GROMACS .gro file of C-alpha atoms in nm:
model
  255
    1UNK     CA    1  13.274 -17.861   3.723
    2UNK     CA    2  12.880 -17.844   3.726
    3UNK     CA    3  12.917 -17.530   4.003
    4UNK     CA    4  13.204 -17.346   3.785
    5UNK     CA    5  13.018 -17.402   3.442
    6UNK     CA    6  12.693 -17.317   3.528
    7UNK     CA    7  12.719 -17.029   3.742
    8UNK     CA    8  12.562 -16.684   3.660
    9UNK     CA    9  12.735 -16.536   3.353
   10UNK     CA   10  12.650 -16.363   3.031
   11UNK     CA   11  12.691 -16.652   2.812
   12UNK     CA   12  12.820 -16.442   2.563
   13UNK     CA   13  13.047 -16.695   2.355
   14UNK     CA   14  12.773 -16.926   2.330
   15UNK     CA   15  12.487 -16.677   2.240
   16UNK     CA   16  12.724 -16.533   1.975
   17UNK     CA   17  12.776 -16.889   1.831
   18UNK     CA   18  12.443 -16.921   1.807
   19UNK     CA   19  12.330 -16.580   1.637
   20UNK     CA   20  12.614 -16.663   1.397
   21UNK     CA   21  12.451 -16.924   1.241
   22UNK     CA   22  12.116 -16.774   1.219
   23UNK     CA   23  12.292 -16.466   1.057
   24UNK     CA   24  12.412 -16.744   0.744
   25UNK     CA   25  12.047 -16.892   0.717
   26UNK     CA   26  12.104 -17.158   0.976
   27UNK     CA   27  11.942 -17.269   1.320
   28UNK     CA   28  12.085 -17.151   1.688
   29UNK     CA   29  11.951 -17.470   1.803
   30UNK     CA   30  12.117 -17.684   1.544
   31UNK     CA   31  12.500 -17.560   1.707
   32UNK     CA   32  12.444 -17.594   2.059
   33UNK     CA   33  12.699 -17.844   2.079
   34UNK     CA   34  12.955 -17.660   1.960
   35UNK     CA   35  12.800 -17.302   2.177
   36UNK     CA   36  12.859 -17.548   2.513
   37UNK     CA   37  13.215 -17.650   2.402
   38UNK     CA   38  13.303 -17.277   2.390
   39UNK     CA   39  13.153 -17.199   2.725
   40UNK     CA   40  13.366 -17.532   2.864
   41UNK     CA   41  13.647 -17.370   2.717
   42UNK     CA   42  13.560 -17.021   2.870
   43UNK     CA   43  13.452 -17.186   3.233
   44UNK     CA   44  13.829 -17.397   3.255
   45UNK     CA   45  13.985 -17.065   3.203
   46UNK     CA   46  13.823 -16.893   3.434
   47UNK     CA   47  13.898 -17.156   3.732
   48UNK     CA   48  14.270 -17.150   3.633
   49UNK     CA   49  14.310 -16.731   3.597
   50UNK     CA   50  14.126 -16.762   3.936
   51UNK     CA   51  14.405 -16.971   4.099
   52UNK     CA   52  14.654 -16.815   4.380
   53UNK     CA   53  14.910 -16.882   4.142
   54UNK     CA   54  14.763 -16.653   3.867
   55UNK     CA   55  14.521 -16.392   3.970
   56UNK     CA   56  14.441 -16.541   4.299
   57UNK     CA   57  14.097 -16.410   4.323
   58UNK     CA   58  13.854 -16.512   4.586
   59UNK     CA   59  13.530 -16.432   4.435
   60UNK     CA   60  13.357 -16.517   4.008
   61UNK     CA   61  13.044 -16.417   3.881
   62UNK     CA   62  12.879 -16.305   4.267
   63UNK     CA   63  13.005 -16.614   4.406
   64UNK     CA   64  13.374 -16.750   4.565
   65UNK     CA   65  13.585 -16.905   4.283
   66UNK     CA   66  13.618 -17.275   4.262
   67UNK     CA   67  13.894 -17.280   4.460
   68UNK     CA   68  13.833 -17.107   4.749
   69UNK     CA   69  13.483 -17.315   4.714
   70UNK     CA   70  13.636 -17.665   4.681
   71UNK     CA   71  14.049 -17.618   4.747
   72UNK     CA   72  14.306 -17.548   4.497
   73UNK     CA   73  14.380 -17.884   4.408
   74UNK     CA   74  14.024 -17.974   4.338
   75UNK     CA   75  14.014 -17.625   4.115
   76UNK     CA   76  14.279 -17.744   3.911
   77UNK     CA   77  14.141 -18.051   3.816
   78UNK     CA   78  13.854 -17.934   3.777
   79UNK     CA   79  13.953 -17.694   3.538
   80UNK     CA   80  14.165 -17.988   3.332
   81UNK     CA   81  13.805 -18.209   3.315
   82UNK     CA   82  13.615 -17.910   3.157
   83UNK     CA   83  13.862 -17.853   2.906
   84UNK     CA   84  13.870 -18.233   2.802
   85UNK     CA   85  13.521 -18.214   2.811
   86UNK     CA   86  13.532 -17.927   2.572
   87UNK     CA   87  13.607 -18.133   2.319
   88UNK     CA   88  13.414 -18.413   2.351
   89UNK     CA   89  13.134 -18.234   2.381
   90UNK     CA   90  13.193 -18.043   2.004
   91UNK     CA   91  13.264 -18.399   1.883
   92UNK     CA   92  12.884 -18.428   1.925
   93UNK     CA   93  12.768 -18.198   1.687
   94UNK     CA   94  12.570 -18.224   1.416
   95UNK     CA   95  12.771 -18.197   1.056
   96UNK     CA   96  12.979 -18.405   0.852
   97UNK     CA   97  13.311 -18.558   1.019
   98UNK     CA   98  13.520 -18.331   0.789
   99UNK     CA   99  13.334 -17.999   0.950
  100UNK     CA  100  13.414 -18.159   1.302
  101UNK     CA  101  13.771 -18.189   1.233
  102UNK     CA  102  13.800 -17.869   1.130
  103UNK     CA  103  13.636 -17.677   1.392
  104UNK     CA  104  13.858 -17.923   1.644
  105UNK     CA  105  14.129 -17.779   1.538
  106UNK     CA  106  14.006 -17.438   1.548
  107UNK     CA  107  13.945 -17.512   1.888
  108UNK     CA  108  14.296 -17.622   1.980
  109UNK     CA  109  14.468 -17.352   1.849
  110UNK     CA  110  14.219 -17.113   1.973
  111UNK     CA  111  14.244 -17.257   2.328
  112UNK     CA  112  14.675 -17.227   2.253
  113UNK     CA  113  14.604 -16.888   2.148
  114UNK     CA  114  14.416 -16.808   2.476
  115UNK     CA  115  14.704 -16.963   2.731
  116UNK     CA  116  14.933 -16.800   2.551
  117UNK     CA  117  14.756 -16.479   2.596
  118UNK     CA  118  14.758 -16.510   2.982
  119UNK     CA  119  15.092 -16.624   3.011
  120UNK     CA  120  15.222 -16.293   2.875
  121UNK     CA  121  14.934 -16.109   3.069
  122UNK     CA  122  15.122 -16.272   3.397
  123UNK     CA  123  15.485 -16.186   3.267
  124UNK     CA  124  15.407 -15.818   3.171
  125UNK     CA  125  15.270 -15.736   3.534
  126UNK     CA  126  15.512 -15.425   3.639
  127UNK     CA  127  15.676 -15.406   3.335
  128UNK     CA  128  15.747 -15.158   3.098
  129UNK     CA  129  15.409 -15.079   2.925
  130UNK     CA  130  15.358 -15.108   2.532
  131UNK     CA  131  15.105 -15.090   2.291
  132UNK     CA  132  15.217 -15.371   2.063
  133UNK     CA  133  15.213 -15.641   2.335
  134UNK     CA  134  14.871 -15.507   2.544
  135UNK     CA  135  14.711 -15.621   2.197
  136UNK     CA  136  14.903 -15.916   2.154
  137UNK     CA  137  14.752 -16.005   2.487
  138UNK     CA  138  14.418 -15.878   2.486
  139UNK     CA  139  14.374 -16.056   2.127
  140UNK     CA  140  14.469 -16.382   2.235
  141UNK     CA  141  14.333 -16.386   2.598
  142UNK     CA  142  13.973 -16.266   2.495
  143UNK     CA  143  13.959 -16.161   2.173
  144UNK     CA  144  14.072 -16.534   2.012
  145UNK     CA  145  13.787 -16.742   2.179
  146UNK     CA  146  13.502 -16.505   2.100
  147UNK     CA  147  13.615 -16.516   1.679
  148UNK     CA  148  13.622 -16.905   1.742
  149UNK     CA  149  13.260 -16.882   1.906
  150UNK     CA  150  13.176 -16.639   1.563
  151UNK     CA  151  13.347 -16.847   1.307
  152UNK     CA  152  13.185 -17.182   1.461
  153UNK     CA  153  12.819 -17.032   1.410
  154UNK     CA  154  12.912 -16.967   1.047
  155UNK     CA  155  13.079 -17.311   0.977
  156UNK     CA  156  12.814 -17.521   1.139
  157UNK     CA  157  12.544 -17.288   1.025
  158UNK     CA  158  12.588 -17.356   0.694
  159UNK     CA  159  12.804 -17.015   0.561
  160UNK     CA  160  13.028 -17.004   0.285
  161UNK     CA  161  13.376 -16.926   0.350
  162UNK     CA  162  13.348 -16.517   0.313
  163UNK     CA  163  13.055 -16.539   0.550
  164UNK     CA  164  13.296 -16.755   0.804
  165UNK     CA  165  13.564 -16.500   0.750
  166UNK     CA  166  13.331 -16.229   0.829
  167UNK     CA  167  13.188 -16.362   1.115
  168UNK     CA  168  13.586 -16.423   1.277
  169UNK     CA  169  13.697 -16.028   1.197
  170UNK     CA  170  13.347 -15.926   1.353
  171UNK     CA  171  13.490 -16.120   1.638
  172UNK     CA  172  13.762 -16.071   1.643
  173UNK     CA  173  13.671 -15.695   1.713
  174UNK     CA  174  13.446 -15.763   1.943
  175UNK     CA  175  13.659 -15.948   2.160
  176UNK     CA  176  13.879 -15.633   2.202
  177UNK     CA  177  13.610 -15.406   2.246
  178UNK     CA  178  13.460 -15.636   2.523
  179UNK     CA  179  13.845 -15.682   2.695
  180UNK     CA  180  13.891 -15.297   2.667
  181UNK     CA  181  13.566 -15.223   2.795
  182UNK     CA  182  13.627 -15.503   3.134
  183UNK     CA  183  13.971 -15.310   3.170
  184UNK     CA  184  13.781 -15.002   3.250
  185UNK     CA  185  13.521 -15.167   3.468
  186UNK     CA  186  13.787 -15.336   3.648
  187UNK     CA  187  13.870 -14.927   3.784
  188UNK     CA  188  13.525 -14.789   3.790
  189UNK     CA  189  13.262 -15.034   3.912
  190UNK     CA  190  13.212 -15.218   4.226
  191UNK     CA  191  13.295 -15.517   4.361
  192UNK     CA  192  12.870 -15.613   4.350
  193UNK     CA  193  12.813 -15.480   4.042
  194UNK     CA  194  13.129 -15.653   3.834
  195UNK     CA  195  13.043 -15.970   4.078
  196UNK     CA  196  13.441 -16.020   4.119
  197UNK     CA  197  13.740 -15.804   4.215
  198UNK     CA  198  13.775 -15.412   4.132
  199UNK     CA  199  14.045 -15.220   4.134
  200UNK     CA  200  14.249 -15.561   4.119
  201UNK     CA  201  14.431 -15.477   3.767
  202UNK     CA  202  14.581 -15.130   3.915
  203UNK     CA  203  14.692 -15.319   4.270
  204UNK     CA  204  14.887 -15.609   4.010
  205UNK     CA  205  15.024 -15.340   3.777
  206UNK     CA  206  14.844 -15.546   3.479
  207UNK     CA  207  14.895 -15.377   3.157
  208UNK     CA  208  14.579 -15.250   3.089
  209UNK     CA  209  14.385 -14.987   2.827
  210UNK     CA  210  14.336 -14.762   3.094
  211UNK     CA  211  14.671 -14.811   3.253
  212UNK     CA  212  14.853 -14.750   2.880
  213UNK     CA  213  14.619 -14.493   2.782
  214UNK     CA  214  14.359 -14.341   3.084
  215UNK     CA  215  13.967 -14.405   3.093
  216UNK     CA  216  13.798 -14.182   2.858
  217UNK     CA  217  14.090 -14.299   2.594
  218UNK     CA  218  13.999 -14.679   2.672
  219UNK     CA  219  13.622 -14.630   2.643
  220UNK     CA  220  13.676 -14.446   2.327
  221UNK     CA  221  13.902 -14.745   2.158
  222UNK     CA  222  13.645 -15.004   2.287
  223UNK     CA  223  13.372 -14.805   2.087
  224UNK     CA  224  13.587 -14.756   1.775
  225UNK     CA  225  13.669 -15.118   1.805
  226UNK     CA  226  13.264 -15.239   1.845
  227UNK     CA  227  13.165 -14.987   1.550
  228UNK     CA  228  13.467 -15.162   1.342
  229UNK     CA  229  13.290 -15.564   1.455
  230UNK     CA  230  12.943 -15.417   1.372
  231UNK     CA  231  13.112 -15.319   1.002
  232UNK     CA  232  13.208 -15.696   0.915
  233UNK     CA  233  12.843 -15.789   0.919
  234UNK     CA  234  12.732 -15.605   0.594
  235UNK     CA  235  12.810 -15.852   0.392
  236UNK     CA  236  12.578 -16.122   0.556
  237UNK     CA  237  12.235 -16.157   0.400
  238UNK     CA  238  12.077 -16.305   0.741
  239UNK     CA  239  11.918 -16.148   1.010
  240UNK     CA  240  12.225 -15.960   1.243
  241UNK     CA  241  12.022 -15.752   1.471
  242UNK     CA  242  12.123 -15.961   1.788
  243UNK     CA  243  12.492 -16.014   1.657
  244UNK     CA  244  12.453 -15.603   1.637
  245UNK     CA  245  12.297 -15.563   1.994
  246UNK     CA  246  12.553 -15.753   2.125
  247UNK     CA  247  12.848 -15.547   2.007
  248UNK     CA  248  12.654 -15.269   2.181
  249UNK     CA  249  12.648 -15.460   2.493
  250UNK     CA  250  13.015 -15.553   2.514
  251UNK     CA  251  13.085 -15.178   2.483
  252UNK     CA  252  12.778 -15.035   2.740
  253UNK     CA  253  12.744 -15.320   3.033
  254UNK     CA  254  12.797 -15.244   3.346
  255UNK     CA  255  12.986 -15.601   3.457
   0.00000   0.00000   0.00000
């Protein structure tokens, strides 16, 4: 758990959760519970896509996946603990017992949301290729967990419920820009720059941006789609310059 959790990574769902709250008036450090819940979340995902059975990749973030590290049956549980732990951690944080609730079950049906998201990843490899369901996948798998991380700044940070709603449709944005934008990487970069398998998606027939629609298509979409996020944030009256910067980044990084 400690080795998959805590290895190198951007820490993006976390740092968003955090910049949320600071763009409603409230305090990064003050929703650091809830930022490590999302990054449990994120971390048991990533051990289970990583499994023979799924994706069956050997190496994560520059380093071999838990599994080849520790053996598949380790893996798995360890991916089970750090989604348990998910939640008890976010039971820690500060707020009233109603706000926990609430983001608790945010966080289930955000983590449902997510599964079901890879499942239909898994089940559309080789088959016919369509708009509608790419989305459906690329919303759910990626896309869902980063508005959670968004709208969990917002509600612990102290935002009214526009603010909140703002925060999820900037996220939920941003979360297809950044899934676009790791489609294309997956067929342009290298193995030591992405830190994991390249070229995998084309070798699985995964139905991908690029696949559906070519490269210079799928890096204009992810830029429409991180201009779109960077709209939702008008309405906030706090400071968005990082939440801004990091729609930029999800769109220009090179891994």
């Amino acid at each position: 758990m400690h080795y998959s959790a805590l290895a190198p990574g951007k820490r993006l769902r976390p740092a968003l959760c955090m910049e949320s709250a600071r763009a409603v008036g409230g305090s990064p450090q003050d929703v650091l519970d809830a930022a490590c819940a999302l990054e449990l979340v994120h971390a048991f995902s990533l051990v289970h896509d990583d499994l023979p059975a799924l994706d069956n990749d050997d190496l994560r973030r520059g380093r071999a996946t838990c599994h080849i590290k520790f053996g598949e049956a380790t893996a798995i549980m360890a991916g089970d603990a750090l989604f348990a732990l998910a939640f008890r951690t976010l039971r820690n944080q500060m707020g009233t017992d109603t706000q926990r609730a609430v983001a608790m079950g945010w966080l289930a049906d955000t983590s449902l949301e997510l599964v079901q998201g890879e499942t239909l990843d898994l089940l559309s490899e080789g088959a016919e290729p369509s708009a509608d369901t790419l989305e459906f996948i690329h919303r759910r798998k990626t896309g869902s967990l980063i508005a959670c991380a968004c709208a969990f700044g917002g509600h612990f940070g102290g935002g009214t419920e526009a603010e909140v709603a703002a925060l999820r449709s900037y996220g939920e944005r941003l979360g297809l820009a950044f899934q676009i934008a790791d489609d294309v990487l997956n067929e342009t970069a290298s193995v030591e720059t992405l830190g994991k398998a390249a070229g995998s998606d084309k070798a699985r027939g995964k139905l991908t941006y690029p696949a559906l629609y070519g490269i210079e298509a799928a890096k204009l979409r992810a830029r429409e789609e991180s201009d779109k996020a960077t709209e939702c944030l008008r309405s906030l009256l706090g400071p968005t310059e990082a939440l801004l910067e990091l729609a930029r980044f999800s769109v220009e990084r090179s891994n």
